[in-house]
Short mmCIF file of C-alpha atoms in Angstrom, two decimals:
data_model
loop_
_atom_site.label_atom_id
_atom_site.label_comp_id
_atom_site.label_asym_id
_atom_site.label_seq_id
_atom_site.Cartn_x
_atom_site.Cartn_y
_atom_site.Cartn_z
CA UNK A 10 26.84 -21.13 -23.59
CA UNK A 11 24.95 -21.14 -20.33
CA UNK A 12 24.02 -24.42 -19.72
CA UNK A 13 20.31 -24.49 -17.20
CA UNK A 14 19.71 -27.40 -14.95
CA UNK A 15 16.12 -27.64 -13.18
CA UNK A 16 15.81 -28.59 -9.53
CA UNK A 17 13.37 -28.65 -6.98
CA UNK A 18 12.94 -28.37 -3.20
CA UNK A 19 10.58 -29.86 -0.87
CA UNK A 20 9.05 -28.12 1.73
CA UNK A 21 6.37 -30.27 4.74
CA UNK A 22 6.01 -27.17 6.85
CA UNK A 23 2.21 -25.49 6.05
CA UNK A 24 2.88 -22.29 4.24
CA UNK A 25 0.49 -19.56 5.57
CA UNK A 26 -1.91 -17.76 2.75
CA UNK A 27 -3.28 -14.36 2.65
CA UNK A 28 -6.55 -15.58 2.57
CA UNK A 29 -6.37 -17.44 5.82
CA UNK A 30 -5.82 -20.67 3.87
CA UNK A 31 -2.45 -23.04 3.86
CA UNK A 32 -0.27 -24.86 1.78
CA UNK A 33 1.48 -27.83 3.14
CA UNK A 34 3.63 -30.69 1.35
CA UNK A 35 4.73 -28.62 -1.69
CA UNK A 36 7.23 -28.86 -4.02
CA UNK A 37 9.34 -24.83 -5.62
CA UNK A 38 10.99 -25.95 -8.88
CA UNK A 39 13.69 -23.36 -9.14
CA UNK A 40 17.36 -23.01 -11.69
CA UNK A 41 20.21 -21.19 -10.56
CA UNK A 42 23.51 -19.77 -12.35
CA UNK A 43 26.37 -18.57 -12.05
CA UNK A 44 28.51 -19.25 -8.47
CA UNK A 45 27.47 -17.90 -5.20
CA UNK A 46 30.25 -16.02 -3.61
CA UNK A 47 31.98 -16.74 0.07
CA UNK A 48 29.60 -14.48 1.99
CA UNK A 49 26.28 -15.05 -0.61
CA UNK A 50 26.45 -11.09 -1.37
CA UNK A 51 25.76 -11.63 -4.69
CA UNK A 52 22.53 -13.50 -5.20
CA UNK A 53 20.14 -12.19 -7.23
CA UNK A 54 16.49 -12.85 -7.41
CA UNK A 55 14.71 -13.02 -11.25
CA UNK A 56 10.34 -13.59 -10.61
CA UNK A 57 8.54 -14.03 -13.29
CA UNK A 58 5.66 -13.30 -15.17
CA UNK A 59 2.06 -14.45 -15.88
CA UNK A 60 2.93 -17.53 -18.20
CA UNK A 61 7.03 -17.77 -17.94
CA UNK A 62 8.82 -20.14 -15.01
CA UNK A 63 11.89 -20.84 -13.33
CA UNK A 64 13.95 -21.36 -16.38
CA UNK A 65 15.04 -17.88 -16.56
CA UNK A 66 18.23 -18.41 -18.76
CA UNK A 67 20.55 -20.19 -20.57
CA UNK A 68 19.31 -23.72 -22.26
CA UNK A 69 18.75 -27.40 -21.37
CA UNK A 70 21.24 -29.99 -22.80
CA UNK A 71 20.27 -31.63 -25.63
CA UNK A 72 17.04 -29.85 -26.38
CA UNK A 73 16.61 -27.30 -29.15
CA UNK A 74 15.20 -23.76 -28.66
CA UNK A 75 14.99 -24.14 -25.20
CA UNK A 76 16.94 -20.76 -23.96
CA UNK A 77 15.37 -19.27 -21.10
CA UNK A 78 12.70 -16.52 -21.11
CA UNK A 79 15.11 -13.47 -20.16
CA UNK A 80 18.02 -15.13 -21.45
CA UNK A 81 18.46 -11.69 -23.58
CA UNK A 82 19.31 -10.25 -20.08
CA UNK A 83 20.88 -12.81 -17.63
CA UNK A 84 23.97 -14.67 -18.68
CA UNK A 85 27.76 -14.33 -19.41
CA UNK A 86 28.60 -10.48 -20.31
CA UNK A 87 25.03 -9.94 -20.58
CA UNK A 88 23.22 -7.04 -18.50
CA UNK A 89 22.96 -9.13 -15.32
CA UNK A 90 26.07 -10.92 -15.76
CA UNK A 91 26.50 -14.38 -13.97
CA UNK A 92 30.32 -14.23 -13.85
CA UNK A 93 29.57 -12.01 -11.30
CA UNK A 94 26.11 -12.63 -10.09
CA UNK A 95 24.39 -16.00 -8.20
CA UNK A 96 21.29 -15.73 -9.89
CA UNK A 97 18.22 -17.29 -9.11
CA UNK A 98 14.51 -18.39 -10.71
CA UNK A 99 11.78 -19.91 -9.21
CA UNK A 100 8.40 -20.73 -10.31
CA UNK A 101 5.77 -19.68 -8.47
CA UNK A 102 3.23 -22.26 -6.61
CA UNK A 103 0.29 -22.57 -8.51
CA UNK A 104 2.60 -22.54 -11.66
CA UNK A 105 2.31 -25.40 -13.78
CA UNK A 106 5.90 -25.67 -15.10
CA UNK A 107 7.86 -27.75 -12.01
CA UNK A 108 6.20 -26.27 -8.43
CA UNK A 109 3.32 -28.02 -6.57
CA UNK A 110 -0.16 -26.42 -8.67
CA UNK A 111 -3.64 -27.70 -9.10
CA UNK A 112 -2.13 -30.21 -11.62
CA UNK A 113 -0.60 -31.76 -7.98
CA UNK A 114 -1.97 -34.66 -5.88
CA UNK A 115 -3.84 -33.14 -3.26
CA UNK A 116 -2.61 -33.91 0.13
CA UNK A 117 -5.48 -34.03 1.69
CA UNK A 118 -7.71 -35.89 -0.60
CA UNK A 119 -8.81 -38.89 0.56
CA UNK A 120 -8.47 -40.65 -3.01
CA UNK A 121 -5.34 -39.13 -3.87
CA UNK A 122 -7.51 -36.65 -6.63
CA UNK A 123 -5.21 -33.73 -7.89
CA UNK A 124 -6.04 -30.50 -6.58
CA UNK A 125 -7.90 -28.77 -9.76
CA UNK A 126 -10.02 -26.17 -8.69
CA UNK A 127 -9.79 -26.90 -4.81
CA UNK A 128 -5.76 -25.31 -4.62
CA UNK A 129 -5.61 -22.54 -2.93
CA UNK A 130 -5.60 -18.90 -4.35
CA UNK A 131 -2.87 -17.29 -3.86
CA UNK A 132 -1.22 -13.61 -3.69
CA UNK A 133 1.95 -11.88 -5.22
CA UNK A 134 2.89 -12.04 -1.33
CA UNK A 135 2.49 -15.55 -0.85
CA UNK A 136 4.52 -16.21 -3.58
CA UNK A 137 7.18 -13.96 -2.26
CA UNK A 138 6.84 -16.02 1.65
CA UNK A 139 7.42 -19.20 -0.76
CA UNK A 140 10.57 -18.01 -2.86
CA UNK A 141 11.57 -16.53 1.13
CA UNK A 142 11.73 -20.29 2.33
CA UNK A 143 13.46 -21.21 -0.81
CA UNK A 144 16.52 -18.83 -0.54
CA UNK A 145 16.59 -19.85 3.75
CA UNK A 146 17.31 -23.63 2.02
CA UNK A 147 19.57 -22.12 -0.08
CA UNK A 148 21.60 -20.32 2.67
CA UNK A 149 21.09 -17.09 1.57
CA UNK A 150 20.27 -14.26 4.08
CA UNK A 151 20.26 -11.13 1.72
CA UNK A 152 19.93 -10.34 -1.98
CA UNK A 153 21.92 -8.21 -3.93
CA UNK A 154 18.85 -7.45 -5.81
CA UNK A 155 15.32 -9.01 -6.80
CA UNK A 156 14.33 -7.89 -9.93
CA UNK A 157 10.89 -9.15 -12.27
CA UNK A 158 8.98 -7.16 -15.30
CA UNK A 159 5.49 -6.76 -15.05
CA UNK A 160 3.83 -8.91 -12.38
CA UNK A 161 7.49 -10.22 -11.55
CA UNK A 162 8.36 -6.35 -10.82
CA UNK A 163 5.30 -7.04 -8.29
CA UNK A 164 7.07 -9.86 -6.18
CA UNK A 165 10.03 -7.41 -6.68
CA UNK A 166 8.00 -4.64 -4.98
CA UNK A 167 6.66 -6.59 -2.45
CA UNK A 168 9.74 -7.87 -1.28
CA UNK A 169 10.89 -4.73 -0.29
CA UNK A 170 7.57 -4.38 1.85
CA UNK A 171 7.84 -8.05 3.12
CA UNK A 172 11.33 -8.59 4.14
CA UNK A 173 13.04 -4.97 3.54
CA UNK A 174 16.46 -6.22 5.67
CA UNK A 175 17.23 -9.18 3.23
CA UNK A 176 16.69 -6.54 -0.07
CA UNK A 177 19.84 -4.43 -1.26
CA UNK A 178 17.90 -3.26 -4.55
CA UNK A 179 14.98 -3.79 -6.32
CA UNK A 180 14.20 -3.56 -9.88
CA UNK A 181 11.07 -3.24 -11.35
CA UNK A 182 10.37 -3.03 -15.02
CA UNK A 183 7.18 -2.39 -17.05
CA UNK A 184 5.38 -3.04 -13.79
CA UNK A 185 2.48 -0.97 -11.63
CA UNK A 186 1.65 -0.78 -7.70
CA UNK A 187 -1.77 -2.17 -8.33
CA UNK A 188 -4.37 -2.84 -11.88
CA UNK A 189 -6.25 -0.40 -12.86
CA UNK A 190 -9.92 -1.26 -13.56
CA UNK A 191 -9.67 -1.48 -17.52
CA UNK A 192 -6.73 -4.42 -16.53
CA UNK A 193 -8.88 -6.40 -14.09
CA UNK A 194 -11.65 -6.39 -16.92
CA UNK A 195 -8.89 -8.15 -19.26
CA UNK A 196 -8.03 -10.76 -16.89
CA UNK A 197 -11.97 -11.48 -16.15
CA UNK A 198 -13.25 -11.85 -19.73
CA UNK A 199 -10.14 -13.96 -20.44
CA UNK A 200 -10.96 -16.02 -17.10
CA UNK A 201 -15.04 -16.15 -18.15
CA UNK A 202 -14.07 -17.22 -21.89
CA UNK A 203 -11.91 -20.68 -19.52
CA UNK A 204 -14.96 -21.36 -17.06
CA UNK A 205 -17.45 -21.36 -19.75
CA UNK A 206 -15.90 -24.13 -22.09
CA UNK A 207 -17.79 -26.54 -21.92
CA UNK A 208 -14.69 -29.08 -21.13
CA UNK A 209 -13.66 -27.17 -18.18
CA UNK A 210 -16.17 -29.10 -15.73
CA UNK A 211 -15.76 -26.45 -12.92
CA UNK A 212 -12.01 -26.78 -12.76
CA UNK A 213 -11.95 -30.79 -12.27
CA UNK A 214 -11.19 -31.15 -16.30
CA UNK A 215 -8.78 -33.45 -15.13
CA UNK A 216 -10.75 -36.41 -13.97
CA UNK A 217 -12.74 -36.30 -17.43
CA UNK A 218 -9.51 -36.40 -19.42
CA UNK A 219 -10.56 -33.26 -21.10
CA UNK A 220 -8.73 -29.83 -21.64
CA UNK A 221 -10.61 -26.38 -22.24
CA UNK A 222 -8.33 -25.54 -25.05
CA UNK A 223 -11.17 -23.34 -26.71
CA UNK A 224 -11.49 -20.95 -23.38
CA UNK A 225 -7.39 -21.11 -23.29
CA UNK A 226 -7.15 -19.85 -26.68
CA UNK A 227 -9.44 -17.45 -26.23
CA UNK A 228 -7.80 -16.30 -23.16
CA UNK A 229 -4.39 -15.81 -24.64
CA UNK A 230 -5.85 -14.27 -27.52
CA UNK A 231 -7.25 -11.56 -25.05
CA UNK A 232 -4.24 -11.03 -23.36
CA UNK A 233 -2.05 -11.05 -26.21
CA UNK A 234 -3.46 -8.15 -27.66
CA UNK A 235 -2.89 -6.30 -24.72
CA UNK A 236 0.84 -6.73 -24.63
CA UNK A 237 1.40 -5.36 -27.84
CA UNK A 238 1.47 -1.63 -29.28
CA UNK A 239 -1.10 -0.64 -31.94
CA UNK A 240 2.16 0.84 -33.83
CA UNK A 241 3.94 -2.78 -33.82
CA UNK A 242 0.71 -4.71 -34.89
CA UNK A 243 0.50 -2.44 -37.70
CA UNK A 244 3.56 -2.39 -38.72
CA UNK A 245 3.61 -6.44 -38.61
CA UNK A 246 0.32 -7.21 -39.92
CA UNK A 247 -1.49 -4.15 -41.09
CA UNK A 248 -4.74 -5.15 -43.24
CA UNK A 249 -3.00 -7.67 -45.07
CA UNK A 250 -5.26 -10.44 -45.43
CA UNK A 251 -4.13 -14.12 -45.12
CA UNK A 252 -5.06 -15.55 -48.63
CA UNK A 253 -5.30 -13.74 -52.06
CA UNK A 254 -8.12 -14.42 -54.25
CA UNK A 255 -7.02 -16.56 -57.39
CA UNK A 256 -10.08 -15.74 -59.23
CA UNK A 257 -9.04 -12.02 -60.74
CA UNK A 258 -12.83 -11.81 -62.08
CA UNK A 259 -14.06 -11.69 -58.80
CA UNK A 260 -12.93 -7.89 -58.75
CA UNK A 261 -12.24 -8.61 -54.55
CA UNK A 262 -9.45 -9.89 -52.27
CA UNK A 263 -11.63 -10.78 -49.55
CA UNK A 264 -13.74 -14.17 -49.16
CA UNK A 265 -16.70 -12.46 -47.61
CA UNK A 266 -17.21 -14.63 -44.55
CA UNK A 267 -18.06 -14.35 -40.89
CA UNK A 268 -16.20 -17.55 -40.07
CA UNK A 269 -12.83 -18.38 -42.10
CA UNK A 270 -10.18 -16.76 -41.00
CA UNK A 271 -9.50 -13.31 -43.50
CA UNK A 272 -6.49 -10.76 -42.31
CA UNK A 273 -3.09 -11.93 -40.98
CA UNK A 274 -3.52 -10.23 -37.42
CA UNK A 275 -6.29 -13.04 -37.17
CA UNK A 276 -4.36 -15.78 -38.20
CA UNK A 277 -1.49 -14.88 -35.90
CA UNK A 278 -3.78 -14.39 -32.92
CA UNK A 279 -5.02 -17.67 -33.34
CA UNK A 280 -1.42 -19.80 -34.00
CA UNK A 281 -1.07 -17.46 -30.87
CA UNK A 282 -3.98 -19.40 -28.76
CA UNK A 283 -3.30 -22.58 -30.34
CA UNK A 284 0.10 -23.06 -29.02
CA UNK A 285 -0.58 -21.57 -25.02
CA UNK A 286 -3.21 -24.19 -24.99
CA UNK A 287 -1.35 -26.95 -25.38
CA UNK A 288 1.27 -26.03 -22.54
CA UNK A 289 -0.52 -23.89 -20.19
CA UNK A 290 -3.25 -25.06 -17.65
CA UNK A 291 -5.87 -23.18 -17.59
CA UNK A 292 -6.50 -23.35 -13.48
CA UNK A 293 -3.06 -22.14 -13.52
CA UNK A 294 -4.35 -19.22 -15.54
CA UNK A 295 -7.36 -18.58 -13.01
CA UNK A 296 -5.20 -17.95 -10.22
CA UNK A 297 -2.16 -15.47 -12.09
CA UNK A 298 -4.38 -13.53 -13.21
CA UNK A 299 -6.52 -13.12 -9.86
CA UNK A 300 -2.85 -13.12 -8.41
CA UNK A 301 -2.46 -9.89 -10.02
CA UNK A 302 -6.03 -8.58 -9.43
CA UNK A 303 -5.89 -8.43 -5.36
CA UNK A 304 -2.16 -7.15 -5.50
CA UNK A 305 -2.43 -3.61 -3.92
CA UNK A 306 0.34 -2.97 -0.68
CA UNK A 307 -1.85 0.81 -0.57
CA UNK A 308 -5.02 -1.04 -0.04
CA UNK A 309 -3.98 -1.25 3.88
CA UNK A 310 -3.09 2.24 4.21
CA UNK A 311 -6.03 3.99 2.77
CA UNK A 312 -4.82 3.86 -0.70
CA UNK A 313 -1.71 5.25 0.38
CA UNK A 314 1.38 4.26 -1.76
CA UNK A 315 3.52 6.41 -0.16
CA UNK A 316 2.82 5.00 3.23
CA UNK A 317 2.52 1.87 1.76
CA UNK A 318 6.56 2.20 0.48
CA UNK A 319 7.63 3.09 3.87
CA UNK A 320 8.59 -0.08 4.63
CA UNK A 321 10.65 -0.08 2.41
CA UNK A 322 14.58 -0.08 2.75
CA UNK A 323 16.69 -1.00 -0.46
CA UNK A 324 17.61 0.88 -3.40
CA UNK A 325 15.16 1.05 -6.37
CA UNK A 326 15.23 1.28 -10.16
CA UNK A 327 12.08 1.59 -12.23
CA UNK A 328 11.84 0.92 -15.96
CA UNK A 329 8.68 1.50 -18.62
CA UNK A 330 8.17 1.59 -22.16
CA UNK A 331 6.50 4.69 -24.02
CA UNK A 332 4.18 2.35 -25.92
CA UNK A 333 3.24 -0.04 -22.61
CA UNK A 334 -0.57 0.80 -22.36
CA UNK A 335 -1.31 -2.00 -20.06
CA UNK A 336 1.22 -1.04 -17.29
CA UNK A 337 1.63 2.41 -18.51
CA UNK A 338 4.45 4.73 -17.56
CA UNK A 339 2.48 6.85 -15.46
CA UNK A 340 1.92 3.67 -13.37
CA UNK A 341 5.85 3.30 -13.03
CA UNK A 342 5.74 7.42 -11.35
CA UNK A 343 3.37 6.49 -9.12
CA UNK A 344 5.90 4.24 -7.55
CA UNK A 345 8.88 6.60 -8.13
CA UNK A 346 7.13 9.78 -6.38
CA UNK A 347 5.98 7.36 -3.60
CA UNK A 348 9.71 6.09 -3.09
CA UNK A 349 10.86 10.12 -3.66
CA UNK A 350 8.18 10.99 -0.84
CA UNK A 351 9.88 8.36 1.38
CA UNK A 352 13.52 9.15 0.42
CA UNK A 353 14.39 6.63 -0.92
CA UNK A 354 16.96 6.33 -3.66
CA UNK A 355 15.20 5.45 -6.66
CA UNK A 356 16.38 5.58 -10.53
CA UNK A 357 13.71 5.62 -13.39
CA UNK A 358 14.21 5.35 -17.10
CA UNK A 359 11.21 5.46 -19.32
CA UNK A 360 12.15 4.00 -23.03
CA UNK A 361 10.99 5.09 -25.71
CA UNK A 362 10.00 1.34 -27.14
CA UNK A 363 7.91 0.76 -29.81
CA UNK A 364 6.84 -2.59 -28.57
CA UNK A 365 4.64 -1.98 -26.11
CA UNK A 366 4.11 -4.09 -22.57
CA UNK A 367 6.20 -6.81 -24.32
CA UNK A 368 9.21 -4.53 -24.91
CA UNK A 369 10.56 -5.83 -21.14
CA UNK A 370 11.19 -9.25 -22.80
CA UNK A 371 13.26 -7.54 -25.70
CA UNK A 372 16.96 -7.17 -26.91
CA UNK A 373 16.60 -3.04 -26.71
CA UNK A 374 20.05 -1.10 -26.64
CA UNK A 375 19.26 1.61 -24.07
CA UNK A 376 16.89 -0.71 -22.06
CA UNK A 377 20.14 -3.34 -21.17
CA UNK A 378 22.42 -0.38 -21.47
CA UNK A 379 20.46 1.07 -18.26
CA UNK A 380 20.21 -2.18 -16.75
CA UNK A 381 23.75 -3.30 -17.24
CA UNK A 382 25.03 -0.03 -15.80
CA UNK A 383 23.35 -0.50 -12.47
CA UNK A 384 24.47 -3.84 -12.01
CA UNK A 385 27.71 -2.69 -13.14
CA UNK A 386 27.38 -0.57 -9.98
CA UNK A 387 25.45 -2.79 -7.79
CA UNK A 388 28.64 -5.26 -8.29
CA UNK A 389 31.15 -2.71 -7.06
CA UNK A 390 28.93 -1.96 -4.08
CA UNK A 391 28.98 -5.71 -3.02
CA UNK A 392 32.71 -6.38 -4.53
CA UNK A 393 31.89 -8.76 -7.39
#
């Protein structure tokens, strides 16, 4: 059994934002496994997704139920195998799981107030400048691969574009170059349904001693539709309703109400809420989801992806799932023709899934068989 052990790393030098902002006096909370070789060839990079974190794999001593996120995928004999891989998770700045986020003192408050709303936004690419720092501390000059599913495919993109010498191969699964318009509308009705609680207090809920559970629940509510199929919410819930009338007279199943809670897709969707809003914070939330709004590497180059990719200089493989309707296939080809335009070598497999966006954090045969195979020949390439 892999065993995970959380550290962090303090960094005093001012990171440098997108926005023109800066970070300074932060904290990456990051887990590694397996051994890094003699000449660190074989360090691989896992980013994560909107609400996951550093602990990537394996499980904490001592505390039940605690395996790691992609621990389906990263381990002992599994697809990215760390007998012969260092690998390597961080969590992101503005996370709320370990890394300095608006939960954090603010530096430069002058009564030591956490940041709140006043941290600064941040982009896919500063997080990628962050987790850049991190693996310079760590001693490591060049990844055998970086490697994320859906926005952690876009720090796995953007790598390539940001530091394309340190990058042998990239993997990117159930991911997309940028959001299309119906996706940014998702992440702004789930942001609107946080900053209208009533507890949220403009993103200083933390001086009142309040959370804005209800806008939270809502929130993940939203977005959990989105990341699964029609076919697999069907097939789990259907129309079956929660209770069954006792009283046979009554010639119905159903209670007739506008309030109480009637089918089992409801009831899930709300034990759904319920339990992201008592871990999550919802500032946190705000700046993911914007986080994956202004990602867009064409947006420079006239909505270009193929001069966007360019840069680019490692080895690719893309992955989607038939069923993913919020980072569709298609999205996945735009990235494979734009890598094909440039050259570059690039391997795509689309599965057919029936899970939909979520099917990237699933035990699926041909999706690990495709994955294990090239880092089964990734490993003989950097003679692990």
């Amino acid at each position: 059994m892999l065993i995970a052990t959380s550290q962090s790393l303090h960094f005093e030098a001012p990171l440098p934002l997108q926005s023109g902002a800066s970070i300074r006096a932060y904290d990456l909370a990051f887990e590694t496994y397996g051994t890094l070789n003699a000449d660190q060839s074989n360090a691989v990079l896992i980013c994560h997704a909107l609400n996951a974190s550093h602990h990537v794999a394996g499980v904490y001593t001592g505390q039940a139920k605690s395996e790691g996120w992609w621990d389906s995928m990263i381990g002992p004999g599994k697809p990215v195998d760390t007998n012969r891989f260092f690998v390597i998770g961080v969590n992101n700045l503005g996370s709320c799981f370990g890394s300095t986020g608006p939960m954090h003192i603010n530096p430069d408050s002058a009564d030591g107030q956490v940041y709140g709303a006043d941290f600064p936004v941040v982009t896919v690419e500063d997080w990628v400048d962050a987790q850049a720092r991190l693996l310079d501390r760590l001693g490591i000059g060049t990844l055998a691969a970086v490697m994320g599913g859906s926005l952690g495919g876009m720090q796995a993109l953007a790598w390539t574009l940001r530091y394309p010498q340190r990058v042998r191969r990239a993997v990117a699964v159930a991911s997309a170059p940028n959001l299309t318009a119906e996706n940014i509308a998702f992440n702004e009705v789930a942001r609107r349904a946080i900053t209208t609680d009533p507890d949220f207090h403009g993103g200083h809920f933390y001086r009142h001693g309040v959370v804005p559970k209800r806008g939270l629940r809502i929130a993940r509510m939203i977005g959990h539709i989105t990341y699964l199929s029609d076919d697999v919410m069907n097939a789990k819930f259907g129309r079956q309703l929660r209770h069954a009338v006792q009283d046979a007279a009554a010639h119905s199943d159903y209670r007739y109400s506008t309030q109480e809670v009637e089918f089992q897709i409801e009831s899930y969707l709300r034990y759904q809420g319920d339990k992201f809003a008592d871990y999550f914070d919802a500032n946190t939330y705000l700046l993911i989801t914007r986080a994956l709004d202004y990602f867009d590497p064409a947006r420079k180059f006239d909505g270009s992806l193929t001069k966007a990719l360019a840069a680019a200089r490692s080895k690719f493989l893309l992955i989607s799932f038939v069923t993913d309707w919020r980072f569709a296939p298609s999205r996945s080809r735009e990235i494979v023709k734009a890598l094909l335009d440039n050259q570059r070598d690039v391997s795509y497999a689309e599965i057919d899934a029936p899970h939909g966006h979520d099917a990237f954090l699933l035990d699926d045969v041909r999706y690990h068989g495709v994955v294990r195979s090239y880092f089964d020949s990734l490993g003989t390439e950097v003679g692990v």
